[in-house]
Amino acid sequence: MRTQVAILGAGPAGLLLSHMLHLRGIDSVIIESRSRTAIEATIRAGVLEQSTVDLMTEIGAGERLKREGFVHHGIELRFAGRGHRINLHDLANGRVITVYAQHEVLKDLIALRLRTGGQIHFETKATGLEDVTSDQPKVHFRTREGEERELACDFIAGCDGSHGISRQAIPEGGVRKDYFRVYPFGWFGILATAPPSSDELIYTHHDRGFALVSTRSPDVQRMYFQCDPNDSVDNWPDERIWEELQTRTGGAGFRLKEGPIFQKGIIPLRSFVCEPMQHGRLFLAGDAAHTVPPTGAKGLNLAAADVHVLARALSTYYASGSTDLLGDYSRTALRRVWRAQHFSWWMTSMLHRFWEGTEFDLKRQLAELDLVTSSRAAATTIAENYVGLPLT
Ligand SMILES: Cc1cc2nc3c(=O)[nH]c(=O)nc-3n(C[C@H](O)[C@H](O)[C@H](O)COP(=O)(O)OP(=O)(O)OC[C@H]3O[C@@H](n4cnc5c(N)ncnc54)[C@H](O)[C@@H]3O)c2cc1C
């Protein structure tokens, strides 16, 4: 089997890349270990930056997103029992965010890719990469029937997420350096069948810890609260969860609308970057190369930004033979990655309780929240980063 670009992973990065390449006349094959049903049912991120929406629209995948996505012109920062609105639209020159669940993005991209002749091999696991520093790299994979096969290609795009295999093909130490930060807390996340409690997302700083009121659809609400990463969901019956969320988000007459909880989980918070994002003819994109704490809502959007840069570099190569943009890929992508890392770390540091911190640290946090909600310059920094930097 042979293709021009072998893509590992049918997440947002892999699917977007495959379709962008198709529009430029470049062939690709996607190898994906999970089933289509599993991918389309996994609820993850939900905040799309303006550039991600523009990109989806530009490649012909934006129709349902435009119809069913929720455009939010602002977010609320809530602390000391009071809400303060950050007007994203006004502060970021008309740029906004759209709430549209990641699995809906994936449904749209998979349907579009298959409709336009795309090759996605579901339930097919990449097991190894070979000769990535030669001009004839290969991907070894196992089919759903258990057959071991090989995909020869010009380039490999490692879009296989944080637990994929492609990053390991960049030798650690000599070539690859990993940068980590692990936070001393996690997020307890729930999905509940309930109407939205607010027209906009609410980020709350509270004495008992952070909470986020988010949404996935008119009937499904996504909420999180800061927790011990080693806690267990078994310790949290529904009543206790609602009590905790109501306590953290309450004040000034605000009350969450409750409903049956149908999913609970604890995610650890970490920041991670692997440098470089290229080795020979292997290019990493999305979570395969970096992870951000979800506080800044950047994970999916960074994946889209990476493949935007990569698709342009690959199409320049196939059109002219020039490897200049391919050679610049890692540097170009990493600049945005580190900006997003900084923003995600900043939001995390400002909004969470650090239990090992002192009273001084708490007062400083509250002063920072006061600053970003009362100074137009500081609020603009939040707004510009939250709606996302323009794609380069
Ligand atoms: C559990 C979870 C919850 C999240 N929740 C949020 C959230 O609430 N808010 C937020 O902003 N962000 C969230 N994120 C982050 C966001 O979803 C990711 O940043 C985004 O999915 C990155 O897209 P990607 O295409 O790079 O990787 P992924 O979406 O992870 O896609 C990678 C794909 O590669 C496949 N794969 C892996 N290994 C192999 C292999 N060996 N062979 C073939 N295929 C392989 C995987 O099955 C997967 O489909 C969450 C992430 C996770 C993992």
Tab-separated table of C-alpha atoms and ligand atoms in Angstrom:
chain	number	residue	atom	x	y	z
A	1	MET	CA	0.000	0.000	0.000
A	2	ARG	CA	1.321	3.466	-0.838
A	3	THR	CA	0.231	7.105	-0.436
A	4	GLN	CA	1.794	10.538	-0.431
A	5	VAL	CA	1.058	11.392	3.215
A	6	ALA	CA	0.398	8.683	5.806
A	7	ILE	CA	-1.638	10.138	8.669
A	8	LEU	CA	-1.796	8.460	12.069
A	9	GLY	CA	-5.020	9.279	13.914
A	10	ALA	CA	-8.510	10.405	12.917
A	11	GLY	CA	-8.801	13.093	15.577
A	12	PRO	CA	-9.287	16.755	14.681
A	13	ALA	CA	-5.635	17.070	13.544
A	14	GLY	CA	-5.585	14.017	11.261
A	15	LEU	CA	-8.987	14.592	9.671
A	16	LEU	CA	-8.471	18.300	9.039
A	17	LEU	CA	-5.042	17.643	7.543
A	18	SER	CA	-6.321	14.894	5.293
A	19	HIS	CA	-9.063	17.091	3.885
A	20	MET	CA	-6.858	20.155	3.444
A	21	LEU	CA	-4.377	17.999	1.517
A	22	HIS	CA	-7.193	16.556	-0.601
A	23	LEU	CA	-8.285	20.084	-1.576
A	24	ARG	CA	-4.720	20.708	-2.766
A	25	GLY	CA	-4.641	17.480	-4.779
A	26	ILE	CA	-2.447	15.531	-2.338
A	27	ASP	CA	-3.319	11.933	-1.426
A	28	SER	CA	-3.361	10.688	2.129
A	29	VAL	CA	-4.395	7.594	4.057
A	30	ILE	CA	-5.559	7.781	7.688
A	31	ILE	CA	-4.807	4.916	10.065
A	32	GLU	CA	-7.061	5.060	13.153
A	33	SER	CA	-7.062	2.533	15.983
A	34	ARG	CA	-10.623	3.207	17.229
A	35	SER	CA	-13.947	2.539	15.542
A	36	ARG	CA	-15.930	5.291	13.865
A	37	THR	CA	-18.707	4.788	16.416
A	38	ALA	CA	-16.328	5.214	19.348
A	39	ILE	CA	-14.776	8.363	17.892
A	40	GLU	CA	-18.135	9.937	17.178
A	41	ALA	CA	-19.382	9.197	20.689
A	42	THR	CA	-16.434	10.478	22.761
A	43	ILE	CA	-17.229	13.856	24.284
A	44	ARG	CA	-14.136	15.998	24.789
A	45	ALA	CA	-13.530	19.653	23.955
A	46	GLY	CA	-16.171	22.118	22.836
A	47	VAL	CA	-14.808	25.645	22.437
A	48	LEU	CA	-13.780	26.583	18.900
A	49	GLU	CA	-11.678	29.660	18.292
A	50	GLN	CA	-12.651	32.030	15.514
A	51	SER	CA	-9.785	30.713	13.334
A	52	THR	CA	-10.914	27.097	13.766
A	53	VAL	CA	-14.449	28.022	12.704
A	54	ASP	CA	-13.060	29.975	9.731
A	55	LEU	CA	-10.892	26.998	8.750
A	56	MET	CA	-13.807	24.538	8.976
A	57	THR	CA	-15.901	26.880	6.835
A	58	GLU	CA	-13.135	27.408	4.282
A	59	ILE	CA	-12.681	23.658	3.705
A	60	GLY	CA	-16.424	23.032	3.362
A	61	ALA	CA	-17.013	21.475	6.792
A	62	GLY	CA	-18.724	24.444	8.416
A	63	GLU	CA	-22.352	24.092	7.381
A	64	ARG	CA	-23.758	22.290	10.460
A	65	LEU	CA	-21.344	24.129	12.727
A	66	LYS	CA	-22.750	27.471	11.497
A	67	ARG	CA	-26.306	26.204	11.956
A	68	GLU	CA	-26.001	24.414	15.295
A	69	GLY	CA	-22.955	25.974	16.979
A	70	PHE	CA	-23.460	28.628	19.645
A	71	VAL	CA	-21.621	31.868	19.119
A	72	HIS	CA	-20.508	33.360	22.435
A	73	HIS	CA	-19.541	37.023	22.524
A	74	GLY	CA	-18.213	36.904	26.065
A	75	ILE	CA	-17.214	34.832	29.071
A	76	GLU	CA	-17.791	35.427	32.746
A	77	LEU	CA	-15.095	35.440	35.411
A	78	ARG	CA	-16.671	34.921	38.811
A	79	PHE	CA	-14.809	35.536	42.065
A	80	ALA	CA	-15.626	36.726	45.574
A	81	GLY	CA	-19.244	35.779	44.856
A	82	ARG	CA	-19.689	38.145	41.886
A	83	GLY	CA	-19.622	37.712	38.116
A	84	HIS	CA	-17.624	39.967	35.776
A	85	ARG	CA	-18.113	39.771	32.024
A	86	ILE	CA	-15.213	39.816	29.570
A	87	ASN	CA	-16.643	41.100	26.309
A	88	LEU	CA	-14.628	39.047	23.818
A	89	HIS	CA	-16.304	40.567	20.781
A	90	ASP	CA	-15.550	44.174	21.697
A	91	LEU	CA	-12.086	43.581	23.085
A	92	ALA	CA	-10.864	41.271	20.301
A	93	ASN	CA	-12.017	43.285	17.279
A	94	GLY	CA	-15.183	41.321	16.583
A	95	ARG	CA	-13.588	37.893	17.017
A	96	VAL	CA	-15.661	35.435	19.081
A	97	ILE	CA	-15.783	31.771	20.108
A	98	THR	CA	-18.251	29.098	19.030
A	99	VAL	CA	-19.378	26.284	21.305
A	100	TYR	CA	-19.712	23.144	19.182
A	101	ALA	CA	-18.701	19.784	20.626
A	102	GLN	CA	-15.538	18.083	19.360
A	103	HIS	CA	-17.396	14.875	18.489
A	104	GLU	CA	-19.731	16.904	16.264
A	105	VAL	CA	-16.669	18.392	14.523
A	106	LEU	CA	-15.399	14.843	14.027
A	107	LYS	CA	-18.738	13.603	12.659
A	108	ASP	CA	-18.708	16.442	10.110
A	109	LEU	CA	-15.087	15.849	9.091
A	110	ILE	CA	-15.438	12.054	8.807
A	111	ALA	CA	-18.584	12.385	6.678
A	112	LEU	CA	-16.921	14.974	4.439
A	113	ARG	CA	-13.729	12.938	4.059
A	114	LEU	CA	-15.627	9.766	3.135
A	115	ARG	CA	-17.949	11.651	0.765
A	116	THR	CA	-14.933	13.048	-1.101
A	117	GLY	CA	-13.173	9.702	-1.473
A	118	GLY	CA	-10.962	9.891	1.604
A	119	GLN	CA	-9.373	6.713	2.950
A	120	ILE	CA	-9.847	6.239	6.683
A	121	HIS	CA	-8.931	2.822	8.058
A	122	PHE	CA	-10.799	2.524	11.354
A	123	GLU	CA	-9.917	-0.111	13.982
A	124	THR	CA	-6.462	-0.256	12.434
A	125	LYS	CA	-3.546	0.304	14.779
A	126	ALA	CA	-0.209	1.800	13.747
A	127	THR	CA	2.433	-0.374	15.388
A	128	GLY	CA	5.702	1.191	14.237
A	129	LEU	CA	7.391	3.738	11.985
A	130	GLU	CA	10.409	2.913	9.854
A	131	ASP	CA	13.027	4.961	7.979
A	132	VAL	CA	11.545	8.303	9.002
A	133	THR	CA	14.808	10.070	8.170
A	134	SER	CA	14.887	8.614	4.651
A	135	ASP	CA	12.757	9.796	1.725
A	136	GLN	CA	10.819	6.510	1.800
A	137	PRO	CA	9.352	6.231	5.297
A	138	LYS	CA	6.882	3.481	6.206
A	139	VAL	CA	4.117	2.902	8.711
A	140	HIS	CA	3.530	-0.599	10.040
A	141	PHE	CA	-0.028	-1.307	11.070
A	142	ARG	CA	-2.375	-4.064	12.199
A	143	THR	CA	-5.753	-4.329	10.478
A	144	ARG	CA	-9.005	-5.028	12.305
A	145	GLU	CA	-8.687	-8.629	11.076
A	146	GLY	CA	-5.284	-8.859	12.796
A	147	GLU	CA	-3.206	-8.738	9.616
A	148	GLU	CA	0.222	-6.993	9.818
A	149	ARG	CA	0.721	-4.590	6.896
A	150	GLU	CA	2.868	-1.708	5.693
A	151	LEU	CA	2.057	1.725	4.263
A	152	ALA	CA	4.832	3.334	2.193
A	153	CYS	CA	4.684	7.123	1.793
A	154	ASP	CA	6.561	10.375	1.183
A	155	PHE	CA	5.732	11.862	4.588
A	156	ILE	CA	4.222	10.747	7.894
A	157	ALA	CA	1.929	13.030	9.900
A	158	GLY	CA	1.845	11.907	13.535
A	159	CYS	CA	-1.631	13.071	14.614
A	160	ASP	CA	-2.122	10.190	17.051
A	161	GLY	CA	-2.727	12.155	20.248
A	162	SER	CA	-0.909	12.098	23.564
A	163	HIS	CA	-0.804	8.275	23.822
A	164	GLY	CA	0.165	7.567	20.212
A	165	ILE	CA	3.362	6.009	18.911
A	166	SER	CA	4.702	8.648	16.539
A	167	ARG	CA	6.397	10.865	19.129
A	168	GLN	CA	8.505	7.876	20.235
A	169	ALA	CA	10.048	7.744	16.738
A	170	ILE	CA	11.939	10.959	17.551
A	171	PRO	CA	14.961	9.819	19.591
A	172	GLU	CA	14.733	11.190	23.123
A	173	GLY	CA	17.740	13.065	24.438
A	174	GLY	CA	19.828	13.478	21.294
A	175	VAL	CA	17.012	14.940	19.192
A	176	ARG	CA	13.829	15.187	21.249
A	177	LYS	CA	13.318	17.147	24.432
A	178	ASP	CA	10.095	16.968	26.407
A	179	TYR	CA	8.919	19.850	28.597
A	180	PHE	CA	6.454	19.006	31.387
A	181	ARG	CA	4.459	20.644	34.142
A	182	VAL	CA	2.128	18.579	36.270
A	183	TYR	CA	-0.415	20.512	38.353
A	184	PRO	CA	-1.243	19.405	41.905
A	185	PHE	CA	-4.953	19.128	41.057
A	186	GLY	CA	-7.305	17.659	38.489
A	187	TRP	CA	-10.746	18.452	37.116
A	188	PHE	CA	-13.814	16.491	38.075
A	189	GLY	CA	-15.920	16.676	34.915
A	190	ILE	CA	-19.588	15.850	34.489
A	191	LEU	CA	-22.022	15.687	31.615
A	192	ALA	CA	-25.612	16.311	32.649
A	193	THR	CA	-28.925	16.374	30.860
A	194	ALA	CA	-30.125	19.854	31.734
A	195	PRO	CA	-30.788	23.218	30.115
A	196	PRO	CA	-27.906	25.726	30.081
A	197	SER	CA	-27.497	27.667	33.314
A	198	SER	CA	-25.996	30.660	31.577
A	199	ASP	CA	-25.745	32.143	28.076
A	200	GLU	CA	-21.953	32.217	28.381
A	201	LEU	CA	-19.211	30.101	29.970
A	202	ILE	CA	-18.493	30.857	33.627
A	203	TYR	CA	-14.977	30.485	35.054
A	204	THR	CA	-15.135	30.595	38.848
A	205	HIS	CA	-12.482	31.192	41.480
A	206	HIS	CA	-13.743	30.098	44.898
A	207	ASP	CA	-12.268	29.387	48.318
A	208	ARG	CA	-13.044	25.699	47.751
A	209	GLY	CA	-11.393	25.738	44.318
A	210	PHE	CA	-12.058	26.405	40.641
A	211	ALA	CA	-15.288	25.551	38.785
A	212	LEU	CA	-16.295	25.889	35.126
A	213	VAL	CA	-19.826	26.054	33.814
A	214	SER	CA	-19.763	25.062	30.163
A	215	THR	CA	-22.155	23.540	27.662
A	216	ARG	CA	-22.152	21.078	24.778
A	217	SER	CA	-25.701	21.472	23.417
A	218	PRO	CA	-29.080	22.921	24.521
A	219	ASP	CA	-29.744	19.667	26.412
A	220	VAL	CA	-26.269	18.587	27.524
A	221	GLN	CA	-24.218	20.609	29.990
A	222	ARG	CA	-20.513	20.173	30.745
A	223	MET	CA	-19.287	21.256	34.162
A	224	TYR	CA	-16.034	20.836	36.007
A	225	PHE	CA	-14.656	21.495	39.441
A	226	GLN	CA	-11.112	21.396	40.732
A	227	CYS	CA	-10.379	18.218	42.677
A	228	ASP	CA	-7.630	16.005	44.009
A	229	PRO	CA	-6.295	14.169	40.926
A	230	ASN	CA	-6.177	10.966	43.000
A	231	ASP	CA	-9.800	11.222	44.121
A	232	SER	CA	-12.297	8.648	42.845
A	233	VAL	CA	-15.625	9.276	41.112
A	234	ASP	CA	-17.071	6.680	43.515
A	235	ASN	CA	-16.713	9.262	46.304
A	236	TRP	CA	-19.035	11.614	44.458
A	237	PRO	CA	-22.726	10.711	44.312
A	238	ASP	CA	-24.767	13.135	42.194
A	239	GLU	CA	-26.133	15.123	45.159
A	240	ARG	CA	-22.625	15.809	46.455
A	241	ILE	CA	-21.488	16.959	42.996
A	242	TRP	CA	-24.373	19.408	42.628
A	243	GLU	CA	-23.850	20.729	46.142
A	244	GLU	CA	-20.167	21.353	45.410
A	245	LEU	CA	-20.874	23.034	42.075
A	246	GLN	CA	-23.674	25.180	43.546
A	247	THR	CA	-21.412	26.280	46.409
A	248	ARG	CA	-18.541	27.252	44.136
A	249	THR	CA	-20.581	29.033	41.474
A	250	GLY	CA	-23.290	30.570	43.679
A	251	GLY	CA	-23.685	34.191	44.720
A	252	ALA	CA	-25.713	37.237	43.655
A	253	GLY	CA	-28.792	35.031	43.170
A	254	PHE	CA	-27.137	32.688	40.644
A	255	ARG	CA	-28.095	28.989	40.773
A	256	LEU	CA	-27.146	26.192	38.380
A	257	LYS	CA	-29.919	24.288	36.639
A	258	GLU	CA	-29.514	20.675	37.708
A	259	GLY	CA	-30.357	17.469	35.841
A	260	PRO	CA	-29.400	13.783	35.659
A	261	ILE	CA	-25.627	13.258	35.445
A	262	PHE	CA	-24.759	10.653	32.809
A	263	GLN	CA	-20.959	10.831	32.809
A	264	LYS	CA	-18.357	11.525	35.501
A	265	GLY	CA	-14.588	11.494	35.218
A	266	ILE	CA	-11.415	12.960	36.691
A	267	ILE	CA	-8.757	14.374	34.375
A	268	PRO	CA	-5.279	15.276	35.564
A	269	LEU	CA	-4.018	18.713	34.514
A	270	ARG	CA	-0.682	18.966	32.799
A	271	SER	CA	1.265	21.052	30.346
A	272	PHE	CA	3.523	19.256	27.896
A	273	VAL	CA	5.530	20.177	24.806
A	274	CYS	CA	7.792	17.974	22.721
A	275	GLU	CA	10.495	19.706	20.695
A	276	PRO	CA	11.130	19.546	17.796
A	277	MET	CA	7.831	18.649	16.121
A	278	GLN	CA	9.650	17.253	13.092
A	279	HIS	CA	12.201	14.513	12.598
A	280	GLY	CA	13.196	13.698	9.024
A	281	ARG	CA	9.934	13.086	7.192
A	282	LEU	CA	7.873	12.682	10.345
A	283	PHE	CA	5.787	15.700	11.403
A	284	LEU	CA	3.887	15.757	14.693
A	285	ALA	CA	0.663	17.733	15.060
A	286	GLY	CA	-1.878	18.288	17.838
A	287	ASP	CA	-1.809	16.364	21.110
A	288	ALA	CA	0.926	14.074	19.752
A	289	ALA	CA	3.290	17.021	20.303
A	290	HIS	CA	1.696	18.992	23.117
A	291	THR	CA	-0.920	19.009	25.863
A	292	VAL	CA	-2.401	22.041	27.561
A	293	PRO	CA	-4.514	22.178	30.717
A	294	PRO	CA	-8.089	22.701	29.432
A	295	THR	CA	-8.515	26.014	31.303
A	296	GLY	CA	-7.647	27.994	28.181
A	297	ALA	CA	-9.750	25.770	25.835
A	298	LYS	CA	-6.821	25.459	23.465
A	299	GLY	CA	-6.220	21.712	22.776
A	300	LEU	CA	-8.411	21.182	19.732
A	301	ASN	CA	-7.664	24.659	18.387
A	302	LEU	CA	-3.910	24.121	18.569
A	303	ALA	CA	-4.349	20.869	16.638
A	304	ALA	CA	-6.154	22.818	13.892
A	305	ALA	CA	-3.483	25.526	13.842
A	306	ASP	CA	-0.656	22.961	13.550
A	307	VAL	CA	-2.162	21.212	10.552
A	308	HIS	CA	-2.940	24.518	8.874
A	309	VAL	CA	0.814	25.213	8.882
A	310	LEU	CA	1.670	21.645	7.873
A	311	ALA	CA	-0.821	21.490	4.977
A	312	ARG	CA	0.594	24.707	3.541
A	313	ALA	CA	4.177	23.405	3.845
A	314	LEU	CA	3.322	20.080	2.194
A	315	SER	CA	1.416	21.709	-0.646
A	316	THR	CA	4.332	24.080	-1.302
A	317	TYR	CA	6.626	21.051	-1.451
A	318	TYR	CA	4.408	19.174	-3.925
A	319	ALA	CA	3.830	22.301	-6.048
A	320	SER	CA	7.430	23.521	-6.252
A	321	GLY	CA	9.747	20.972	-4.635
A	322	SER	CA	10.726	23.592	-2.045
A	323	THR	CA	11.340	22.219	1.456
A	324	ASP	CA	11.673	25.675	3.053
A	325	LEU	CA	8.255	25.679	4.747
A	326	LEU	CA	8.619	22.035	5.800
A	327	GLY	CA	11.963	22.928	7.366
A	328	ASP	CA	10.287	25.811	9.225
A	329	TYR	CA	7.268	23.770	10.389
A	330	SER	CA	8.469	23.002	13.889
A	331	ARG	CA	9.641	26.553	14.613
A	332	THR	CA	6.446	28.113	13.205
A	333	ALA	CA	4.091	25.751	15.043
A	334	LEU	CA	6.015	25.895	18.328
A	335	ARG	CA	5.746	29.681	18.523
A	336	ARG	CA	1.962	29.428	18.712
A	337	VAL	CA	2.147	26.327	20.926
A	338	TRP	CA	4.202	28.171	23.542
A	339	ARG	CA	1.891	31.207	23.405
A	340	ALA	CA	-1.041	28.850	24.064
A	341	GLN	CA	0.937	27.098	26.802
A	342	HIS	CA	1.542	30.438	28.486
A	343	PHE	CA	-2.123	31.449	28.268
A	344	SER	CA	-3.361	28.082	29.542
A	345	TRP	CA	-0.882	28.147	32.427
A	346	TRP	CA	-1.847	31.742	33.244
A	347	MET	CA	-5.586	31.023	33.332
A	348	THR	CA	-4.912	27.886	35.410
A	349	SER	CA	-2.680	29.744	37.884
A	350	MET	CA	-5.107	32.634	38.249
A	351	LEU	CA	-8.272	30.612	38.755
A	352	HIS	CA	-7.310	27.543	40.833
A	353	ARG	CA	-6.622	27.263	44.537
A	354	PHE	CA	-3.065	26.159	45.245
A	355	TRP	CA	-3.464	24.471	48.604
A	356	GLU	CA	0.235	24.644	49.355
A	357	GLY	CA	0.119	28.420	48.713
A	358	THR	CA	-0.092	31.074	51.446
A	359	GLU	CA	-2.766	33.672	52.247
A	360	PHE	CA	-0.535	36.093	50.362
A	361	ASP	CA	-0.866	33.992	47.196
A	362	LEU	CA	-4.648	33.975	47.527
A	363	LYS	CA	-4.818	37.758	47.934
A	364	ARG	CA	-2.501	38.163	44.947
A	365	GLN	CA	-4.771	35.922	42.832
A	366	LEU	CA	-7.809	38.007	43.765
A	367	ALA	CA	-5.927	41.187	42.894
A	368	GLU	CA	-5.056	39.692	39.503
A	369	LEU	CA	-8.711	38.819	38.865
A	370	ASP	CA	-9.637	42.364	39.894
A	371	LEU	CA	-7.068	43.656	37.385
A	372	VAL	CA	-8.259	41.565	34.434
A	373	THR	CA	-11.893	42.495	35.052
A	374	SER	CA	-11.350	46.220	35.623
A	375	SER	CA	-8.496	47.189	33.297
A	376	ARG	CA	-9.389	47.274	29.600
A	377	ALA	CA	-5.770	46.507	28.676
A	378	ALA	CA	-5.648	43.392	30.894
A	379	ALA	CA	-9.107	42.209	29.760
A	380	THR	CA	-7.991	42.654	26.147
A	381	THR	CA	-5.079	40.267	26.759
A	382	ILE	CA	-7.526	37.614	27.989
A	383	ALA	CA	-9.960	38.234	25.129
A	384	GLU	CA	-7.346	38.167	22.345
A	385	ASN	CA	-5.847	34.930	23.616
A	386	TYR	CA	-9.164	33.270	24.385
A	387	VAL	CA	-10.640	33.839	20.914
A	388	GLY	CA	-7.280	32.711	19.520
A	389	LEU	CA	-4.490	34.340	17.627
A	390	PRO	CA	-5.037	34.570	13.859
A	391	LEU	CA	-3.569	31.640	11.902
A	392	THR	CA	-0.199	32.608	10.431
B	1	LIG	C1	-10.250	12.499	27.633
B	1	LIG	C2	-10.016	13.869	27.067
B	1	LIG	C3	-10.895	14.910	27.415
B	1	LIG	C4	-10.683	16.179	26.903
B	1	LIG	N1	-11.534	17.166	27.271
B	1	LIG	C5	-11.309	18.433	26.833
B	1	LIG	C6	-12.163	19.474	27.232
B	1	LIG	O1	-13.124	19.266	27.965
B	1	LIG	N2	-11.875	20.728	26.782
B	1	LIG	C7	-10.800	20.985	25.951
B	1	LIG	O2	-10.588	22.134	25.555
B	1	LIG	N3	-9.994	19.994	25.542
B	1	LIG	C8	-10.213	18.738	25.959
B	1	LIG	N4	-9.396	17.743	25.568
B	1	LIG	C9	-8.322	18.072	24.620
B	1	LIG	C10	-8.763	17.955	23.158
B	1	LIG	O3	-9.812	17.048	23.047
B	1	LIG	C11	-7.530	17.538	22.336
B	1	LIG	O4	-6.592	18.588	22.434
B	1	LIG	C12	-7.821	17.225	20.873
B	1	LIG	O5	-8.571	16.036	20.766
B	1	LIG	C13	-6.502	17.063	20.080
B	1	LIG	O6	-6.755	16.525	18.815
B	1	LIG	P1	-5.705	15.552	18.124
B	1	LIG	O7	-6.268	15.264	16.770
B	1	LIG	O8	-4.351	16.112	18.221
B	1	LIG	O9	-5.678	14.235	19.013
B	1	LIG	P2	-6.819	13.192	19.376
B	1	LIG	O10	-8.156	13.837	19.334
B	1	LIG	O11	-6.393	12.542	20.648
B	1	LIG	O12	-6.777	12.127	18.183
B	1	LIG	C14	-5.751	11.180	18.077
B	1	LIG	C15	-6.317	9.929	17.404
B	1	LIG	O13	-5.241	9.022	17.172
B	1	LIG	C16	-5.693	7.708	17.433
B	1	LIG	N5	-4.534	6.860	17.730
B	1	LIG	C17	-3.755	6.854	18.849
B	1	LIG	N6	-2.791	5.936	18.748
B	1	LIG	C18	-2.940	5.345	17.536
B	1	LIG	C19	-2.250	4.311	16.854
B	1	LIG	N7	-1.193	3.693	17.398
B	1	LIG	N8	-2.685	3.944	15.627
B	1	LIG	C20	-3.756	4.559	15.048
B	1	LIG	N9	-4.454	5.540	15.663
B	1	LIG	C21	-4.048	5.926	16.878
B	1	LIG	C22	-6.645	7.883	18.611
B	1	LIG	O14	-7.573	6.807	18.682
B	1	LIG	C23	-7.319	9.209	18.274
B	1	LIG	O15	-8.532	9.046	17.589
B	1	LIG	C24	-9.584	16.441	26.038
B	1	LIG	C25	-8.726	15.409	25.701
B	1	LIG	C26	-8.920	14.127	26.203
B	1	LIG	C27	-7.952	13.028	25.825
